[in-house]
Tab-separated table of C-alpha atoms and ligand atoms in Angstrom:
chain	number	residue	atom	x	y	z
A	9	ARG	CA	3.788	-20.944	9.712
A	10	ALA	CA	1.806	-17.858	10.659
A	11	SER	CA	3.908	-15.118	12.138
A	12	ALA	CA	3.767	-14.831	16.040
A	13	GLN	CA	3.768	-10.970	15.450
A	14	LYS	CA	0.957	-8.936	15.983
A	15	PRO	CA	-0.809	-7.086	12.906
A	16	GLU	CA	-0.257	-3.230	14.369
A	17	GLU	CA	3.561	-3.960	14.556
A	18	VAL	CA	3.342	-5.089	10.832
A	19	ILE	CA	1.661	-2.286	9.795
A	20	ARG	CA	3.938	-0.100	11.629
A	21	ARG	CA	7.271	-1.863	10.151
A	22	TYR	CA	6.256	-1.136	6.941
A	23	MET	CA	4.371	2.665	7.234
A	24	GLU	CA	5.401	5.797	8.969
A	25	VAL	CA	2.419	8.242	10.099
A	26	VAL	CA	1.546	10.816	7.695
A	27	SER	CA	1.229	14.165	9.791
A	28	ALA	CA	0.440	16.019	6.502
A	29	VAL	CA	-2.865	14.362	4.900
A	30	PRO	CA	-3.030	14.891	1.204
A	31	ASP	CA	-5.943	15.360	-0.003
A	32	GLU	CA	-6.444	11.814	-1.749
A	33	ASP	CA	-8.621	9.121	-1.451
A	34	CYS	CA	-7.802	5.838	0.376
A	35	ILE	CA	-7.328	2.774	-2.272
A	36	ILE	CA	-9.134	0.597	0.157
A	37	CYS	CA	-12.696	2.329	1.443
A	38	MET	CA	-12.364	4.913	-1.056
A	39	ASP	CA	-13.283	7.741	1.240
A	40	GLN	CA	-11.258	10.888	1.281
A	41	LEU	CA	-7.886	10.475	3.595
A	42	SER	CA	-8.488	13.281	5.463
A	43	ASN	CA	-11.937	11.456	7.184
A	44	PRO	CA	-11.178	8.389	8.957
A	45	SER	CA	-11.182	4.855	8.189
A	46	GLY	CA	-14.390	3.131	9.279
A	47	TYR	CA	-12.922	0.021	10.060
A	48	GLU	CA	-12.642	-0.420	14.069
A	49	ALA	CA	-9.630	0.163	15.966
A	50	GLY	CA	-7.785	-2.951	17.873
A	51	SER	CA	-9.274	-3.629	21.135
A	52	PRO	CA	-8.805	-1.218	24.098
A	53	GLU	CA	-6.413	-3.336	26.067
A	54	GLU	CA	-4.553	-3.544	22.949
A	55	SER	CA	-4.487	0.447	23.083
A	56	SER	CA	-0.627	0.846	23.491
A	57	GLN	CA	0.041	-0.385	20.144
A	58	SER	CA	-3.654	0.494	18.661
A	59	ILE	CA	-3.943	2.527	15.601
A	60	GLY	CA	-6.588	4.639	15.371
A	61	PRO	CA	-9.403	5.541	12.721
A	62	GLY	CA	-7.951	8.800	12.180
A	63	SER	CA	-3.739	7.529	10.937
A	64	VAL	CA	-2.933	7.650	8.109
A	65	GLY	CA	0.249	6.017	6.928
A	66	LYS	CA	2.771	5.860	3.423
A	67	PHE	CA	4.633	3.005	2.997
A	68	VAL	CA	8.167	3.075	3.133
A	69	ARG	CA	9.564	1.985	-0.050
A	70	CYS	CA	6.593	3.072	-2.950
A	71	GLY	CA	5.406	5.999	-0.680
A	72	HIS	CA	1.614	5.133	-1.346
A	73	THR	CA	-0.549	7.055	0.982
A	74	LEU	CA	-3.981	4.884	2.732
A	75	HIS	CA	-5.717	4.458	6.134
A	76	MET	CA	-3.367	2.397	8.331
A	77	LEU	CA	-6.663	0.880	9.776
A	78	CYS	CA	-8.213	0.040	6.074
A	79	MET	CA	-4.792	-1.556	5.644
A	80	LEU	CA	-4.516	-3.480	9.202
A	81	ALA	CA	-8.121	-5.126	8.037
A	82	MET	CA	-6.955	-5.748	4.732
A	83	TYR	CA	-3.584	-7.900	6.248
A	84	ASN	CA	-6.128	-9.274	8.932
A	85	ASN	CA	-8.170	-10.862	6.075
A	86	GLY	CA	-5.382	-12.637	4.523
A	87	THR	CA	-2.926	-15.113	5.531
A	88	LYS	CA	-0.966	-13.094	8.252
A	89	ASP	CA	2.348	-14.079	7.413
A	90	GLY	CA	4.232	-10.707	8.566
A	91	SER	CA	3.958	-9.440	5.156
A	92	LEU	CA	2.330	-6.731	3.480
A	93	GLN	CA	1.145	-6.066	0.127
A	94	CYS	CA	1.121	-2.380	-1.295
A	95	PRO	CA	-2.898	-2.339	-2.669
A	96	SER	CA	-2.061	0.389	-5.015
A	97	CYS	CA	1.414	-0.770	-6.984
A	98	LYS	CA	1.681	-4.425	-5.185
A	99	THR	CA	4.911	-3.652	-3.804
A	100	ILE	CA	5.763	-6.455	-1.063
A	101	TYR	CA	7.187	-5.916	2.096
A	102	GLY	CA	8.821	-8.441	3.795
A	103	GLU	CA	8.249	-11.828	2.489
A	104	LYS	CA	5.298	-13.371	0.952
A	105	THR	CA	3.986	-16.891	1.573
A	106	GLY	CA	0.614	-18.680	0.223
A	107	THR	CA	-1.561	-21.244	0.903
A	108	GLN	CA	-0.210	-24.039	-1.018
A	109	PRO	CA	-1.174	-27.747	0.805
A	110	LYS	CA	1.213	-29.848	1.582
A	111	GLY	CA	3.129	-31.931	-1.031
A	112	LYS	CA	6.931	-32.848	-2.583
A	113	MET	CA	8.852	-30.961	-5.121
A	114	GLU	CA	11.083	-33.322	-7.223
A	115	ILE	CA	13.702	-32.207	-10.132
A	116	TYR	CA	15.626	-34.508	-12.794
A	117	SER	CA	17.392	-33.977	-15.461
A	118	ILE	CA	16.651	-35.110	-19.199
A	119	GLY	CA	19.557	-35.523	-21.980
A	120	GLN	CA	17.082	-34.624	-24.501
A	121	SER	CA	16.223	-30.466	-25.493
A	122	LEU	CA	12.964	-28.267	-25.939
A	123	PRO	CA	12.084	-27.225	-29.002
A	124	GLY	CA	13.681	-23.575	-28.976
A	125	HIS	CA	16.340	-24.743	-27.129
A	126	PRO	CA	18.933	-27.352	-28.998
A	127	ASP	CA	21.909	-26.461	-27.157
A	128	CYS	CA	21.190	-27.921	-23.690
A	129	GLY	CA	19.347	-30.768	-21.849
A	130	THR	CA	16.188	-30.362	-19.796
A	131	ILE	CA	15.078	-29.830	-16.359
A	132	GLN	CA	12.339	-32.052	-15.310
A	133	ILE	CA	10.011	-30.541	-12.322
A	134	ILE	CA	7.544	-33.347	-10.545
A	135	TYR	CA	4.976	-31.833	-8.151
A	136	SER	CA	2.938	-33.639	-5.774
A	137	ILE	CA	0.406	-33.135	-4.131
A	138	PRO	CA	-2.212	-35.651	-2.028
A	139	PRO	CA	-5.761	-34.599	-1.202
A	140	GLY	CA	-6.529	-33.332	2.292
A	141	ILE	CA	-8.259	-31.363	4.751
A	142	GLN	CA	-8.609	-27.037	4.123
A	143	GLY	CA	-7.000	-25.255	6.876
A	144	PRO	CA	-7.890	-22.259	8.007
A	145	GLU	CA	-6.006	-20.212	4.798
A	146	HIS	CA	-8.232	-21.996	2.465
A	147	PRO	CA	-11.750	-21.252	1.094
A	148	ASN	CA	-14.001	-23.573	2.881
A	149	PRO	CA	-11.946	-25.013	6.428
A	150	GLY	CA	-12.901	-28.166	7.484
A	151	GLN	CA	-13.928	-29.494	3.737
A	152	PRO	CA	-11.621	-31.709	1.620
A	153	PHE	CA	-10.017	-30.561	-1.453
A	154	THR	CA	-9.095	-32.635	-4.224
A	155	CYS	CA	-5.950	-32.801	-6.403
A	156	ARG	CA	-6.522	-33.449	-10.663
A	157	GLY	CA	-3.788	-33.953	-12.640
A	158	PHE	CA	-1.135	-34.889	-10.335
A	159	PRO	CA	1.826	-35.674	-10.009
A	160	ARG	CA	2.574	-32.536	-12.471
A	161	PHE	CA	5.667	-32.891	-14.853
A	162	CYS	CA	6.893	-29.113	-15.539
A	163	PHE	CA	9.798	-28.932	-18.101
A	164	LEU	CA	12.566	-25.998	-18.089
A	165	PRO	CA	15.675	-25.794	-20.644
A	166	ASP	CA	19.022	-26.723	-18.551
A	167	ASN	CA	20.956	-23.258	-18.932
A	168	ASP	CA	21.743	-20.213	-17.127
A	169	LYS	CA	18.426	-18.629	-17.110
A	170	GLY	CA	16.780	-21.883	-16.938
A	171	ARG	CA	18.525	-23.177	-13.867
A	172	LYS	CA	18.001	-19.445	-12.043
A	173	VAL	CA	14.297	-19.890	-12.366
A	174	LEU	CA	14.446	-23.587	-11.310
A	175	GLU	CA	16.197	-22.141	-8.356
A	176	LEU	CA	13.845	-18.823	-8.025
A	177	LEU	CA	11.000	-22.075	-8.169
A	178	LYS	CA	12.349	-23.783	-5.359
A	179	VAL	CA	12.397	-20.627	-2.972
A	180	ALA	CA	8.212	-20.013	-4.500
A	181	TRP	CA	7.521	-23.334	-3.390
A	182	MET	CA	8.902	-23.352	-0.037
A	183	ARG	CA	6.984	-19.729	0.583
A	184	ARG	CA	3.754	-22.064	-0.556
A	185	LEU	CA	3.327	-19.802	-3.699
A	186	ILE	CA	3.329	-22.563	-6.636
A	187	PHE	CA	-0.440	-23.760	-5.885
A	188	THR	CA	-3.551	-22.875	-4.011
A	189	VAL	CA	-7.231	-24.284	-3.104
A	190	GLY	CA	-9.667	-23.004	-5.472
A	191	THR	CA	-12.189	-23.463	-8.011
A	192	SER	CA	-9.658	-24.414	-11.442
A	193	SER	CA	-10.756	-22.125	-14.459
A	194	THR	CA	-9.811	-25.160	-16.603
A	195	THR	CA	-13.070	-27.711	-15.288
A	196	GLY	CA	-14.566	-25.343	-12.903
A	197	GLU	CA	-14.327	-28.155	-10.227
A	198	PRO	CA	-14.009	-26.189	-6.288
A	199	ASP	CA	-12.133	-27.015	-4.029
A	200	THR	CA	-9.092	-28.275	-5.378
A	201	VAL	CA	-5.341	-27.546	-6.078
A	202	VAL	CA	-4.533	-25.349	-9.054
A	203	TRP	CA	-2.037	-23.148	-10.401
A	204	ASN	CA	-1.085	-19.727	-8.858
A	205	GLY	CA	-0.101	-17.055	-10.973
A	206	ILE	CA	3.271	-18.934	-11.760
A	207	HIS	CA	3.023	-20.583	-15.194
A	208	HIS	CA	4.469	-23.387	-15.341
A	209	LYS	CA	5.361	-25.532	-19.055
A	210	THR	CA	3.704	-28.676	-18.714
A	211	GLU	CA	4.083	-29.945	-21.947
A	212	MET	CA	7.717	-30.906	-23.488
A	213	MET	CA	7.588	-31.292	-27.094
A	214	SER	CA	5.018	-29.189	-28.678
A	215	ASN	CA	2.963	-26.049	-27.638
A	216	LEU	CA	-0.262	-27.179	-28.858
A	217	SER	CA	-1.461	-26.440	-25.092
A	218	GLY	CA	0.051	-22.795	-25.044
A	219	HIS	CA	1.755	-24.694	-22.067
A	220	GLY	CA	4.844	-25.852	-24.153
A	221	TYR	CA	7.591	-25.012	-25.906
A	222	PRO	CA	8.721	-23.421	-28.119
A	223	ASP	CA	8.273	-20.441	-26.298
A	224	PRO	CA	10.823	-17.994	-26.609
A	225	ASN	CA	9.481	-15.101	-23.997
A	226	TYR	CA	8.725	-18.056	-21.381
A	227	LEU	CA	11.766	-17.606	-19.002
A	228	ASP	CA	11.204	-13.729	-18.856
A	229	ASN	CA	7.472	-14.069	-18.258
A	230	VAL	CA	8.009	-16.656	-15.644
A	231	LEU	CA	11.021	-13.910	-14.147
A	232	SER	CA	7.908	-11.272	-13.694
A	233	GLU	CA	5.352	-13.550	-12.343
A	234	LEU	CA	7.971	-14.336	-10.058
A	235	ALA	CA	8.799	-10.838	-9.351
A	236	SER	CA	4.926	-10.219	-8.292
A	237	GLN	CA	4.554	-12.421	-5.272
A	238	GLY	CA	8.267	-10.941	-4.338
A	239	VAL	CA	10.479	-13.577	-5.794
A	240	THR	CA	13.422	-12.478	-6.973
A	241	GLU	CA	17.970	-12.599	-7.350
A	242	ASP	CA	17.728	-10.977	-4.227
A	243	CYS	CA	15.687	-14.345	-2.604
A	244	LEU	CA	19.203	-16.291	-3.584
A	245	ARG	CA	21.654	-13.806	-2.413
A	246	ALA	CA	20.390	-13.627	1.327
B	320	NAD	P1	-6.231	-23.540	-13.424
B	320	NAD	O1	-7.346	-24.138	-14.465
B	320	NAD	O2	-7.491	-22.665	-12.353
B	320	NAD	O3	-5.340	-22.456	-14.649
B	320	NAD	C1	-4.697	-21.643	-13.441
B	320	NAD	C2	-3.487	-21.311	-14.383
B	320	NAD	O4	-2.650	-22.412	-14.832
B	320	NAD	C3	-4.131	-20.737	-15.720
B	320	NAD	O5	-3.195	-19.386	-15.730
B	320	NAD	C4	-3.915	-21.304	-16.794
B	320	NAD	O6	-3.492	-20.959	-17.904
B	320	NAD	C5	-2.340	-22.280	-15.879
B	320	NAD	N1	-2.652	-23.548	-16.791
B	320	NAD	C6	-3.886	-24.301	-17.280
B	320	NAD	N2	-3.715	-25.764	-17.662
B	320	NAD	C7	-2.483	-25.572	-17.725
B	320	NAD	C8	-1.496	-26.782	-17.850
B	320	NAD	N3	-1.779	-27.682	-19.102
B	320	NAD	N4	-0.521	-26.721	-17.640
B	320	NAD	C9	0.065	-25.242	-17.450
B	320	NAD	N5	-0.303	-24.515	-16.611
B	320	NAD	C10	-1.834	-24.628	-16.995
B	320	NAD	O7	-5.923	-24.396	-12.786
B	320	NAD	P2	-5.616	-26.002	-12.656
B	320	NAD	O8	-6.997	-26.478	-12.458
B	320	NAD	O9	-4.517	-26.274	-11.390
B	320	NAD	O10	-4.378	-26.267	-14.308
B	320	NAD	C11	-5.757	-26.962	-15.222
B	320	NAD	C12	-4.618	-28.131	-15.728
B	320	NAD	O11	-4.499	-29.261	-14.760
B	320	NAD	C13	-5.064	-28.509	-16.842
B	320	NAD	O12	-4.664	-28.050	-17.966
B	320	NAD	C14	-4.386	-29.906	-16.645
B	320	NAD	O13	-2.936	-29.972	-17.616
B	320	NAD	C15	-4.719	-29.908	-15.109
B	320	NAD	N6	-5.626	-30.837	-14.698
B	320	NAD	C16	-5.462	-32.201	-15.309
B	320	NAD	C17	-6.329	-32.817	-15.001
B	320	NAD	C18	-6.545	-34.434	-15.253
B	320	NAD	O14	-7.464	-34.890	-14.806
B	320	NAD	N7	-5.481	-35.341	-15.900
B	320	NAD	C19	-7.433	-32.668	-14.026
B	320	NAD	C20	-7.531	-31.188	-13.778
B	320	NAD	C21	-6.429	-30.749	-14.366
B	321	ZN	ZN1	-9.100	3.815	4.300
B	322	ZN	ZN1	2.579	1.182	-3.813
């Protein structure tokens, strides 16, 4: 899963060194860019590609500037999956992956229509994740995690937009972005499998919970939540 690329190479792939350092602060350490980053440089034996504390980098697409060593420290603190996210504007470089535990995503079709989508049937997604032991990417490695309310049943209208959302959810599932291990904000339970910011509709015939239908904005909202994780229509063309 974790990419074999050296962290320094990942930074260099998506940031270019700027020679004229702008009179701005680094968004990570809050110190001026003209001062060196406070983070340690790489070990001397890696010095051929190591990044110096004075290096200021600029993201290739969004153009935001920060200390390259600060960005390297942030990368090393995460899942080290070969992707970077600009801390200023959240632009994603490469393919962001998450920490969702192993499980199963199944898809069924239901004849009945959802409230607000009278002209089509329904897609049902069933997520199953069994309890297990947390890996190094989780909050408490080696400790068990629980799985409450699984299997979880989710619903989409079976129309063009709903099917597009389904395809993007499949990409998000493969990239381990749908669930994570953490503390449930609903129950307060720690070390449990929780939703990870891509909202799902778990109630089919009403919207008493706020997680049901009708909800005319739902498909657009979930498309933008997917996009903020780097999952867009481009992923389907590739
Ligand atoms: P959470 O409570 O930490 O919330 C994370 C996100 O999930 C939030 O954005 C929240 O809006 C959303 N969310 C909360 N309830 C949801 C629901 N019913 N359907 C769809 N999205 C929901 O995340 P969590 O602990 O994974 O989710 C809590 C939900 O999980 C509960 O409402 C329930 O549906 C289910 N659950 C069931 C049991 C059970 O024993 N049956 C136990 C725990 C949780
Ligand atoms: Zn910095
Ligand atoms: Zn940016």
